[in-house]
Amino acid sequence: MRIVDLIEKKRDGGTHSRDELETLVGGYVRGDVPDYQMAAWLMAVCWRGMPPDEAAMLTRVMAASGEQLDLSVIGKPVADKHSTGGVGDKTSLVVMPLVAACGVPVGKMSGRSLGFTGGTVDKLESFPGIRLDLDAAAFVSQLRDIGLVITGQSADLAPADGKLYALRDVTATVPSLPLIASSIMSKKLAAGADVIVLDVKTGSGAFMRERDSARALAQAMIDIGEAAGRRVAAVVSDMSQPLGRAVGNALEIAEALDTLEGHGPPEFADFALELATMIVELASSGGAGRVEVEEALGSGAALQAFRRMIEAQGGDTAAFDDRSHLPSASLRRSIASDADGFVARLDALTVAHASSILGAGRERKGDPIDLAVGVVLQARVGDRVAGGQPLAVLHANDEARLDQAERVLRDAISLSPSAVEPRPVILERLLRSSADKPRFGT
Ligand code: URA
């Protein structure tokens, strides 16, 4: 089979067989297919799309390109959660302990994030000493022993994705729905969970800006997961404003702990409870999940589950009792409203930009992150504020960055003289695969 024929087939809108996809992907991982041919094929996929069955096949071929975890030793359905990433998104740190406390084992491998704030794994580094490079054996044994584990993405899982993503990044072939869906789901399938809940964000601070694209991605991933025999559900959630109040790594850990203690921001706590409910109900095929999840929160069981996980991974848990053990910034500045009004806009992307100026995120792989810095919002869209009232507090370690971040943050916020109705956090729920499956486009 000649690679040029496969490129030609996709260029002309054809559909590949499993053998053809294995030849392409396997050949690329082994180094037999050169970058220029793979780049041409990826661009053809961008233009031509893929039918759902072909995208599902591609995903399985990518998942099979490396180690695939067998979680059958756990003896019950294991859950995983994935977010497409957003500003202030510390949801996994609350949802996973809630789910574990309901008796559903939950394990997640999480990538380090590029972009404005750190990913889940970066945030967890706020606990000194924590190990986030567990190998497959340690991942499975912690899942069996305490039912909760979060670690960095293993390079051994779906190595085809790592290689393909690096090529897509430099060949303008990232924004293709089947390629994004297969990239995300190949890692999820290889990590072995039976139940997968996806949080696809939409809005200025999200990868998928438009709601329609977010819904299409969510649906594509559900279809792929179900074709591989997994139970999958998704939400499309709002990322036009940050999630919760805290944006920045250690600040988000503090907010996650507050939420697990029962005094987090109400809209964030409710979102986490809803996602946890979806997971528990999918795992048990039952419908009383919300009561169970609220009980796990109210009794402190979820907080204890999170503590056990941090301890099991060698992290210092002093911050559970005293937040001053978290990394903390030397400078704080409160940003006050200069007028009376209602918060009409609190732009997620601009808040993220302010946070990144302070040093909370990274632009290039391997860049250092300042865990202590970020933004804590004091208001949300729809809130009424008076002139002089604080809108946000900036946490910084550098005066010049603080000045610059303040200027940017002020641009993130607009007031309206009349009342504003905020958007709900969950915009849509997608609970099963689409009956009629259109071709996945770009
Ligand atoms: N995240 C991924 O893991 N893959 C993509 O292709 C895009 C976002």
mmCIF file of C-alpha atoms and ligand atoms in Angstrom, residues 82-84 161 165 168 173-187 207-208 217, ligand 1:
data_model
loop_
_atom_site.group_PDB
_atom_site.id
_atom_site.type_symbol
_atom_site.label_atom_id
_atom_site.label_comp_id
_atom_site.label_asym_id
_atom_site.label_seq_id
_atom_site.Cartn_x
_atom_site.Cartn_y
_atom_site.Cartn_z
ATOM 1 C CA HIS A 82 -12.075 15.267 30.527
ATOM 2 C CA SER A 83 -12.386 18.991 30.008
ATOM 3 C CA THR A 84 -11.352 20.765 26.847
ATOM 4 C CA ASP A 161 -1.324 11.253 19.289
ATOM 5 C CA TYR A 165 -0.339 16.599 17.577
ATOM 6 C CA ARG A 168 -0.617 19.327 13.486
ATOM 7 C CA THR A 173 -4.102 21.144 11.000
ATOM 8 C CA VAL A 174 -5.244 21.360 14.629
ATOM 9 C CA PRO A 175 -8.749 22.753 13.932
ATOM 10 C CA SER A 176 -10.358 19.650 12.437
ATOM 11 C CA LEU A 177 -13.238 18.088 14.316
ATOM 12 C CA PRO A 178 -12.373 14.411 13.627
ATOM 13 C CA LEU A 179 -8.705 15.045 14.390
ATOM 14 C CA ILE A 180 -9.468 16.815 17.687
ATOM 15 C CA ALA A 181 -12.049 14.212 18.701
ATOM 16 C CA SER A 182 -9.752 11.278 17.855
ATOM 17 C CA SER A 183 -6.805 12.950 19.592
ATOM 18 C CA ILE A 184 -8.685 13.436 22.859
ATOM 19 C CA MET A 185 -10.511 10.118 22.785
ATOM 20 C CA SER A 186 -7.459 8.022 21.844
ATOM 21 C CA LYS A 187 -5.866 9.027 25.171
ATOM 22 C CA PHE A 207 -10.718 26.100 22.573
ATOM 23 C CA MET A 208 -14.130 25.890 20.843
ATOM 24 C CA LEU A 217 -17.139 18.023 19.181
HETATM 25 N N1 URA B 1 -6.617 18.676 22.827
HETATM 26 C C1 URA B 1 -6.129 17.489 22.426
HETATM 27 O O1 URA B 1 -5.773 16.632 23.228
HETATM 28 N N2 URA B 1 -6.058 17.254 21.098
HETATM 29 C C2 URA B 1 -6.435 18.150 20.163
HETATM 30 O O2 URA B 1 -6.347 17.857 18.982
HETATM 31 C C3 URA B 1 -6.937 19.382 20.599
HETATM 32 C C4 URA B 1 -7.023 19.617 21.944
#
